[in-house]
XYZ file of C-alpha atoms in Angstrom:
572
model
C 7.698 -27.591 24.765
C 3.975 -28.048 25.332
C 4.277 -26.312 28.689
C 6.122 -23.394 27.095
C 3.465 -23.071 24.409
C 0.630 -23.141 26.937
C 2.281 -20.535 29.145
C 2.891 -18.315 26.121
C -0.740 -18.461 25.053
C -2.003 -17.806 28.572
C 0.050 -14.638 28.778
C -1.122 -13.337 25.413
C -4.748 -14.324 25.915
C -4.954 -11.782 28.722
C -4.604 -9.026 26.133
C -8.277 -9.154 25.168
C -9.394 -8.636 28.738
C -7.011 -5.697 28.977
C -8.499 -3.958 25.973
C -5.798 -4.683 23.392
C -8.252 -6.399 21.088
C -10.051 -3.064 20.742
C -6.938 -1.600 19.187
C -5.253 1.712 19.759
C -7.953 3.572 17.816
C -10.437 2.596 20.526
C -8.128 4.415 22.956
C -7.570 1.388 25.166
C -5.796 2.377 28.354
C -2.098 1.634 27.898
C -1.483 0.792 31.543
C -4.355 -1.720 31.605
C -3.295 -3.242 28.296
C 0.269 -3.511 29.551
C -0.863 -5.283 32.702
C -2.911 -7.803 30.723
C -0.353 -8.443 28.021
C 2.703 -8.732 30.187
C 1.512 -10.239 33.436
C 3.944 -13.126 33.039
C 4.230 -14.962 36.379
C 7.806 -15.990 37.210
C 8.837 -19.617 37.338
C 11.808 -21.329 38.911
C 14.840 -19.478 40.264
C 16.922 -18.321 37.248
C 15.626 -15.911 34.594
C 17.208 -14.582 31.414
C 15.727 -11.862 29.204
C 16.803 -11.661 25.576
C 16.453 -9.306 22.635
C 18.403 -9.326 19.393
C 18.799 -7.605 16.036
C 17.171 -4.341 17.123
C 19.215 -2.623 14.388
C 19.453 0.641 16.306
C 15.716 1.273 16.258
C 15.188 3.470 19.307
C 11.733 4.592 18.156
C 8.611 2.433 17.712
C 7.874 1.325 14.153
C 5.884 -1.098 12.062
C 7.558 -4.330 10.997
C 6.036 -6.901 8.658
C 7.110 -10.511 9.099
C 7.946 -12.543 5.962
C 5.375 -14.239 3.785
C 8.123 -16.344 2.148
C 10.733 -18.164 4.252
C 11.896 -21.292 2.452
C 13.542 -24.082 4.388
C 15.688 -26.688 2.639
C 17.067 -30.077 3.603
C 16.076 -31.281 7.055
C 14.402 -27.955 7.875
C 11.992 -27.888 4.939
C 8.480 -27.292 6.243
C 9.652 -26.760 9.828
C 10.206 -23.827 12.143
C 11.647 -21.291 11.616
C 10.644 -21.715 7.953
C 6.896 -21.584 8.440
C 4.904 -18.452 7.709
C 1.376 -17.146 8.080
C -1.312 -19.851 8.503
C 1.209 -22.697 8.770
C 3.114 -20.776 11.439
C -0.033 -20.100 13.474
C -1.030 -23.766 13.319
C 2.408 -24.992 14.406
C 2.560 -22.551 17.323
C -1.062 -22.871 18.417
C -1.879 -19.186 17.859
C -5.480 -18.296 16.928
C -5.808 -16.263 13.713
C -7.092 -12.706 13.904
C -5.461 -12.051 17.281
C -2.753 -9.673 18.449
C -0.095 -12.424 18.555
C -1.153 -13.581 15.075
C -0.396 -10.069 13.851
C 2.898 -9.918 15.705
C 4.223 -13.180 14.277
C 2.872 -13.169 10.698
C 2.241 -10.969 7.665
C -1.458 -11.857 7.510
C -3.710 -8.879 6.730
C -0.749 -6.815 7.808
C -1.810 -3.286 7.031
C -5.267 -3.568 8.587
C -3.865 -5.294 11.672
C -1.021 -2.777 11.970
C -3.486 0.108 12.072
C -5.479 -1.780 14.689
C -2.714 -2.869 17.055
C -0.256 -0.041 16.507
C 3.496 0.163 16.388
C 6.002 -2.258 17.873
C 9.363 -1.961 19.569
C 11.150 1.183 20.613
C 13.518 1.340 23.559
C 11.122 3.280 25.822
C 8.568 0.456 25.629
C 11.292 -2.177 25.851
C 12.730 -0.513 28.957
C 9.325 -0.592 30.638
C 8.984 -4.318 30.012
C 12.512 -5.071 31.171
C 11.906 -3.230 34.428
C 8.546 -4.928 34.967
C 9.919 -8.410 34.346
C 13.012 -7.797 36.463
C 10.846 -6.634 39.351
C 9.143 -10.044 39.212
C 12.458 -11.870 38.708
C 15.182 -10.530 41.009
C 18.634 -10.928 39.490
C 17.363 -11.581 35.935
C 20.006 -10.885 33.287
C 19.362 -9.018 30.029
C 21.141 -10.465 26.993
C 21.673 -8.543 23.745
C 22.249 -10.839 20.763
C 23.956 -8.218 18.582
C 23.126 -6.073 15.558
C 22.284 -3.333 18.035
C 24.641 -0.566 16.917
C 23.686 -0.450 13.205
C 20.554 0.222 11.197
C 19.559 3.845 11.760
C 20.728 7.281 10.699
C 21.723 8.281 14.220
C 23.683 5.085 14.823
C 25.594 5.688 11.585
C 26.169 9.377 12.234
C 27.371 8.764 15.815
C 29.241 5.566 14.871
C 27.250 3.526 17.366
C 27.515 5.954 20.275
C 23.753 6.516 20.583
C 23.118 2.796 20.924
C 25.858 2.292 23.490
C 24.243 4.951 25.659
C 20.770 3.471 25.175
C 21.892 -0.101 25.905
C 23.614 0.995 29.099
C 20.417 2.674 30.306
C 18.338 -0.329 29.231
C 20.449 -2.441 31.556
C 22.044 -4.870 29.122
C 24.311 -7.288 31.005
C 25.941 -9.325 28.219
C 26.103 -8.919 24.433
C 27.744 -10.331 21.321
C 28.052 -8.853 17.849
C 27.756 -8.803 14.087
C 27.017 -5.503 12.324
C 28.846 -3.829 15.191
C 32.069 -4.944 13.492
C 31.316 -2.829 10.397
C 32.452 0.257 12.296
C 35.958 -1.197 12.174
C 38.165 -2.826 14.778
C 39.330 0.325 16.550
C 35.856 1.782 16.944
C 34.489 -1.540 18.203
C 37.225 -1.761 20.841
C 36.622 1.850 21.829
C 32.885 1.370 22.340
C 33.371 -1.897 24.202
C 35.766 -0.026 26.462
C 32.950 2.400 27.263
C 30.792 -0.551 28.289
C 33.411 -1.890 30.712
C 31.988 -2.531 34.141
C 28.432 -2.365 32.792
C 28.133 -4.720 29.829
C 30.271 -7.760 28.986
C 30.987 -8.304 25.275
C 31.556 -12.027 24.678
C 32.598 -13.952 21.558
C 34.426 -17.288 21.781
C 34.876 -17.462 18.004
C 36.855 -14.260 17.350
C 40.661 -14.502 17.465
C 43.668 -12.550 16.247
C 44.791 -13.456 12.744
C 48.473 -13.659 13.684
C 48.639 -15.789 16.847
C 45.055 -16.926 17.326
C 44.643 -15.159 20.665
C 41.098 -14.403 21.891
C 39.991 -10.880 21.002
C 37.080 -10.853 23.462
C 36.114 -12.779 26.565
C 34.691 -16.124 25.423
C 32.236 -16.295 28.307
C 31.290 -14.726 31.614
C 29.922 -16.175 34.820
C 27.085 -14.429 36.619
C 25.200 -15.513 39.732
C 21.404 -15.462 40.013
C 19.769 -16.465 43.306
C 22.938 -18.283 44.285
C 23.073 -20.198 40.990
C 26.125 -19.832 38.753
C 25.138 -19.052 35.167
C 27.672 -18.977 32.301
C 26.941 -16.990 29.143
C 29.124 -17.983 26.186
C 29.308 -15.620 23.211
C 29.097 -16.549 19.535
C 29.583 -13.620 17.140
C 28.446 -13.844 13.519
C 30.834 -16.446 12.083
C 30.929 -15.110 8.518
C 31.654 -11.446 9.249
C 34.742 -11.187 6.962
C 32.813 -12.783 4.086
C 29.520 -10.932 4.389
C 31.178 -7.523 4.866
C 34.369 -5.770 3.711
C 37.310 -7.812 4.993
C 39.437 -4.721 5.698
C 37.069 -3.684 8.511
C 38.181 -6.721 10.562
C 41.502 -7.427 8.851
C 43.310 -8.518 12.034
C 40.594 -10.873 13.300
C 39.343 -14.317 12.334
C 35.829 -15.634 12.882
C 34.071 -18.915 12.031
C 31.740 -21.248 13.921
C 34.640 -22.754 15.896
C 32.639 -25.717 17.171
C 35.609 -27.451 18.844
C 36.603 -24.344 20.769
C 32.993 -23.800 21.779
C 32.907 -27.251 23.347
C 36.082 -26.407 25.284
C 34.542 -23.186 26.585
C 31.335 -24.925 27.650
C 33.358 -27.615 29.444
C 35.484 -24.940 31.138
C 32.386 -23.129 32.393
C 30.995 -26.371 33.803
C 34.334 -27.079 35.468
C 34.114 -23.672 37.157
C 30.792 -24.630 38.707
C 28.219 -23.348 36.222
C 24.863 -24.985 36.855
C 23.428 -23.271 33.773
C 25.311 -22.680 30.503
C 23.721 -20.744 27.670
C 25.012 -19.617 24.283
C 24.339 -16.031 23.226
C 24.515 -16.590 19.496
C 24.440 -14.605 16.286
C 24.693 -17.676 14.055
C 21.186 -17.701 12.639
C 18.571 -20.200 13.731
C 19.325 -22.960 11.210
C 22.986 -22.969 12.284
C 21.979 -22.985 15.948
C 19.695 -25.986 15.436
C 22.564 -27.952 13.904
C 25.061 -26.746 16.504
C 22.721 -27.746 19.334
C 22.882 -31.367 18.198
C 26.678 -31.415 18.087
C 27.868 -29.548 21.196
C 26.955 -30.968 24.582
C 26.393 -29.119 27.830
C 24.502 -26.051 26.566
C 21.136 -25.638 28.262
C 19.782 -23.051 25.828
C 20.806 -21.043 22.786
C 19.560 -17.485 22.587
C 19.852 -16.894 18.875
C 19.753 -14.028 16.422
C 20.820 -12.899 12.949
C 18.042 -14.464 10.863
C 15.332 -12.326 12.513
C 13.103 -15.333 13.147
C 10.460 -14.583 15.760
C 9.686 -18.071 17.099
C 7.548 -18.305 20.247
C 8.630 -21.846 21.090
C 11.890 -23.134 22.526
C 12.824 -26.046 20.246
C 14.459 -28.946 22.097
C 17.363 -30.588 20.232
C 18.834 -33.859 21.490
C 22.616 -34.253 21.795
C 25.179 -36.416 23.593
C 24.721 -34.441 26.808
C 20.916 -34.534 26.843
C 19.153 -31.644 25.097
C 19.560 -27.985 24.225
C 16.717 -25.499 23.856
C 17.023 -23.303 20.743
C 15.301 -19.915 20.624
C 15.326 -16.902 18.309
C 13.875 -13.535 19.311
C 12.998 -11.737 16.081
C 14.274 -8.264 15.278
C 13.840 -4.496 15.352
C 12.998 -4.434 19.062
C 9.711 -6.185 18.306
C 10.094 -9.045 20.791
C 11.510 -9.744 24.237
C 12.350 -13.336 25.113
C 11.849 -14.556 28.682
C 13.458 -17.825 29.769
C 12.743 -19.061 33.296
C 14.769 -22.030 34.526
C 14.039 -24.137 37.587
C 17.511 -25.199 38.722
C 17.767 -28.012 41.269
C 20.784 -29.979 42.473
C 23.115 -28.137 40.108
C 21.161 -28.702 36.888
C 18.162 -27.385 34.966
C 15.134 -29.412 36.027
C 12.436 -27.516 34.094
C 11.826 -24.311 32.166
C 9.246 -21.911 30.792
C 9.862 -19.826 27.672
C 7.881 -16.912 26.303
C 8.550 -14.561 23.396
C 6.605 -11.412 24.150
C 5.641 -9.022 21.341
C 6.438 -5.428 22.275
C 3.246 -3.547 21.362
C 4.561 -0.030 21.889
C 1.201 1.735 21.836
C -0.080 -0.530 24.607
C 2.820 0.120 26.975
C 3.508 3.104 29.209
C 6.913 4.334 27.945
C 9.819 4.490 30.347
C 10.433 8.178 31.125
C 14.233 8.081 31.594
C 14.648 6.197 28.321
C 12.344 8.629 26.532
C 14.439 11.518 27.818
C 17.659 9.885 26.656
C 16.254 9.167 23.199
C 15.091 12.760 22.827
C 18.554 13.974 23.836
C 20.282 11.631 21.385
C 17.995 12.662 18.528
C 17.921 16.388 19.179
C 20.961 17.381 17.061
C 19.550 15.466 14.083
C 15.792 15.914 14.479
C 15.252 18.225 11.492
C 17.211 15.949 9.135
C 15.515 12.811 10.444
C 11.944 14.041 10.147
C 12.233 15.752 6.756
C 9.608 14.223 4.439
C 11.028 13.114 1.094
C 7.839 11.692 -0.449
C 4.573 9.910 0.374
C 4.100 6.214 -0.304
C 0.903 5.080 -1.999
C 1.571 1.447 -1.120
C 2.911 -0.687 1.712
C 6.708 -0.535 1.907
C 8.284 -3.540 3.614
C 11.503 -5.544 3.572
C 11.697 -9.075 4.922
C 11.488 -12.348 3.068
C 13.647 -14.569 0.895
C 13.150 -12.311 -2.139
C 12.344 -8.691 -2.962
C 10.128 -6.661 -0.705
C 8.570 -3.405 -1.862
C 11.247 -1.346 -0.060
C 13.923 -3.337 -1.913
C 12.098 -2.774 -5.175
C 11.990 0.970 -4.557
C 15.767 0.991 -4.031
C 16.360 -1.093 -7.178
C 14.083 1.150 -9.250
C 15.931 4.232 -8.006
C 19.340 2.701 -8.783
C 18.289 1.751 -12.305
C 16.655 5.043 -13.221
C 19.158 7.451 -11.664
C 22.193 5.476 -12.825
C 20.746 4.521 -16.227
C 21.124 0.760 -15.900
C 18.616 -1.911 -16.996
C 19.440 -4.214 -14.059
C 19.998 -3.550 -10.366
C 21.244 -5.636 -7.473
C 20.525 -4.714 -3.862
C 21.829 -6.734 -0.880
C 19.497 -9.208 0.792
C 19.421 -7.316 4.079
C 16.721 -8.277 6.585
C 16.649 -5.090 8.653
C 14.468 -2.035 8.047
C 11.014 -0.973 9.178
C 7.702 -0.950 7.323
C 5.663 2.043 6.120
C 1.908 1.900 5.683
C 0.038 3.313 2.702
C -0.077 7.096 2.972
C 2.902 7.360 5.318
C 5.614 9.910 4.720
C 8.949 8.566 3.535
C 11.139 10.579 5.869
C 14.909 10.616 5.753
C 14.850 8.549 8.931
C 12.674 5.886 7.297
C 14.904 5.805 4.233
C 18.092 5.552 6.268
C 16.480 2.696 8.174
C 16.926 0.711 4.942
C 20.344 1.990 3.871
C 22.463 3.065 6.857
C 25.757 1.203 6.521
C 29.422 2.209 6.602
C 30.117 1.071 3.014
C 27.103 2.615 1.215
C 28.543 3.425 -2.195
C 26.325 3.165 -5.268
C 28.016 1.457 -8.217
C 27.525 0.679 -11.896
C 29.338 -2.380 -13.222
C 29.384 -4.090 -16.577
C 28.641 -7.791 -16.178
C 28.222 -10.549 -18.693
C 25.093 -12.665 -18.595
C 27.283 -15.520 -17.386
C 28.621 -13.408 -14.512
C 25.112 -12.308 -13.533
C 24.052 -15.943 -13.300
C 27.158 -16.705 -11.244
C 26.315 -13.940 -8.764
C 22.756 -15.206 -8.349
C 23.920 -18.816 -7.993
C 26.472 -17.863 -5.341
C 23.967 -15.949 -3.223
C 21.355 -18.670 -3.649
C 23.817 -21.244 -2.307
C 24.468 -19.047 0.728
C 20.739 -19.066 1.399
C 19.589 -22.505 0.261
C 22.515 -24.836 0.920
C 21.001 -27.840 2.751
C 23.902 -27.797 5.234
C 23.242 -24.887 7.626
C 26.968 -24.450 8.244
C 27.286 -23.270 4.624
C 24.492 -20.726 4.958
C 25.560 -17.158 5.620
C 22.227 -15.887 6.833
C 21.173 -13.147 4.442
C 18.242 -13.297 2.077
C 18.485 -13.532 -1.709
C 20.057 -10.575 -3.481
C 17.273 -8.212 -4.515
C 17.012 -7.825 -8.286
C 15.540 -5.027 -10.363
C 14.661 -5.310 -14.055
C 15.627 -8.967 -14.345
C 13.229 -11.910 -14.338
C 14.458 -15.396 -13.492
C 13.491 -18.780 -12.096
C 14.854 -19.974 -8.752
C 14.793 -23.636 -7.687
C 16.038 -23.694 -4.064
C 16.246 -27.492 -3.812
C 18.546 -27.905 -6.798
C 22.321 -28.233 -6.467
C 24.794 -25.362 -6.697
C 24.939 -24.059 -10.267
C 21.440 -25.310 -11.101
C 19.241 -23.119 -8.926
C 19.020 -20.148 -11.321
C 17.516 -20.467 -14.799
C 15.408 -18.703 -17.446
C 16.962 -15.264 -16.867
C 15.192 -12.631 -18.944
C 15.453 -8.890 -19.506
C 12.410 -7.195 -21.044
C 11.117 -10.654 -21.877
C 14.238 -11.665 -23.829
C 16.677 -14.360 -22.616
C 19.870 -13.023 -21.102
C 22.859 -13.576 -23.392
C 25.682 -15.301 -21.495
C 28.354 -13.496 -23.536
C 26.803 -10.038 -23.712
C 27.745 -7.270 -21.251
C 24.988 -5.535 -19.263
C 25.104 -2.452 -17.050
C 24.200 -3.449 -13.484
C 23.573 -0.839 -10.786
C 24.218 -1.817 -7.186
C 25.457 -0.660 -3.809
C 27.397 -1.847 -0.744
C 30.663 -2.859 -2.487
C 33.196 -4.665 -0.300
C 36.343 -3.258 -1.952
C 38.335 -1.014 0.382
C 38.780 1.762 -2.198
C 35.216 1.714 -3.538
C 34.365 5.037 -1.902
C 37.280 6.755 -3.649
C 36.071 6.234 -7.209
C 35.334 9.462 -9.137
C 31.755 10.653 -8.722
C 30.769 7.839 -6.390
C 27.832 8.648 -4.115
C 26.298 6.955 -1.098
C 23.161 5.049 -2.021
C 20.864 7.307 0.003
C 21.785 10.279 -2.218
C 20.824 8.275 -5.285
C 17.486 7.247 -3.787
C 16.742 10.770 -2.543
C 17.344 12.065 -6.081
C 14.826 9.537 -7.378
C 12.262 10.369 -4.684
C 12.531 14.083 -5.472
C 11.629 13.332 -9.102
C 8.403 11.458 -8.323
C 5.237 13.202 -9.593
C 3.486 15.201 -6.864
C 5.939 13.822 -4.326
C 4.155 10.470 -4.243
C 5.626 7.006 -4.768
C 3.234 4.626 -6.475
C 2.835 0.995 -5.445
C 5.782 -1.082 -6.660
C 5.615 -3.993 -9.080
C 7.938 -6.412 -7.324
C 10.490 -8.379 -9.362
C 10.166 -11.689 -7.561
C 11.440 -14.831 -9.301
C 9.355 -17.749 -10.411
C 9.919 -20.542 -7.902
C 10.602 -24.115 -8.922
C 10.334 -27.261 -6.823
C 8.836 -25.488 -3.807
C 5.403 -26.240 -2.366
C 2.763 -23.546 -2.255
């Protein structure tokens, strides 16, 4: 791990010499900055590139990392649950640098204006080509959540992202939000990938006979070395999303079957076996200690950008656990030195994709322009201007979440609002236009209906307790990977280290304790019921929020007062 950390810092330290430290406003030459930032010398003889959770973001954006990421149980105070100064110290990253900005929320707005946007498939394509030129035969792995998260992905039902991923050169992928387009659409799009991209998931089976729905793993050869990539789709898909979308399929972690697949790959001569996972990093860390024979886990789902490969001991030796962030912001590079049929050494880097410091790939730019052209006017229409930073990412409300809750409450005349604890969605800086594209980047799902429900105070507490257990259960296998439900209008205390049923307390509305027996109107969105979209007068959430934006004085959205809970039993 020390070697991986040193290599990572050496690569990023070159940025200053290349002009990146001057920032984009100093007009640093993109080609020179690119050369300094991404001159990552190859190592060994087998290389795997990895991105995950891009959430259909084809264009560069800003993305603020969390300032609150609470770990419980054995992972309290450890990666990936370290933020800001503690994160920099653990990873050996100097404060005030480009990597410090990429991996933390520190001084975010100032640093964002200095270092520019991140991600975007044109910049990502440039890096993939550059790294592959240095590493012949390197495979590109897509950890899932690629087909959902933007207006164009929703409007084309994932078609734009399939085209972009084919051009990017993805070799193997697994899935999560992809499944929210429904079983038939998923099978159709995977059919279009045939011969180009392998979709793997060992933990998805038919509900009737338990037959595999997808290939559990594939074998590829790099420099004469057999490499097996096993797929692990999001295990809680039918729970986290409407069940009817995947009614004929079962999911789950399926640890026993995973061991069988790893053993089968080894029996077929695989010298390297990796797991392409959408479990979430906490689950992967536990899994790594229980399943033998996996050299590395390339993880996703929880959006944790962790620049170190964490070694976990198990009965077969050790497994390296990685997680490559989200929104196209990072590209993971794993170099293995394989000798005598086994991994002898490795180097791992997680490279931030600083879009304004990279020469964009022309063919990818052309494809993106073509994909966007039919929708350009709708995408770029300004709906309002934000007078404060709008972000979403953290255990509790971000300012984007608060905006959505405020809109739900005011338009639907409810004193309380719930909004799902989604982790995807870009960041807007103060003074930026809230375009339809930016708004849809927070709301674009296939079950978007806005609702108003009467709930008793007791039921409201039950909802909060249930979601809190999904997030803060000390056993990672009982965590479902989202963040806490976002709450508008309601104040409460959250004690993550308490037991189920005791984490939520002191619930108040307008300063008064919530009455367990009284009914309250609660606005929300993203219902899982199959017929939710058929209710009279029901609207998709983006229409509700657009109505609210249109009513803001002078077309400007003021800074949000964020309804974050009081925390109990958690260190500062």
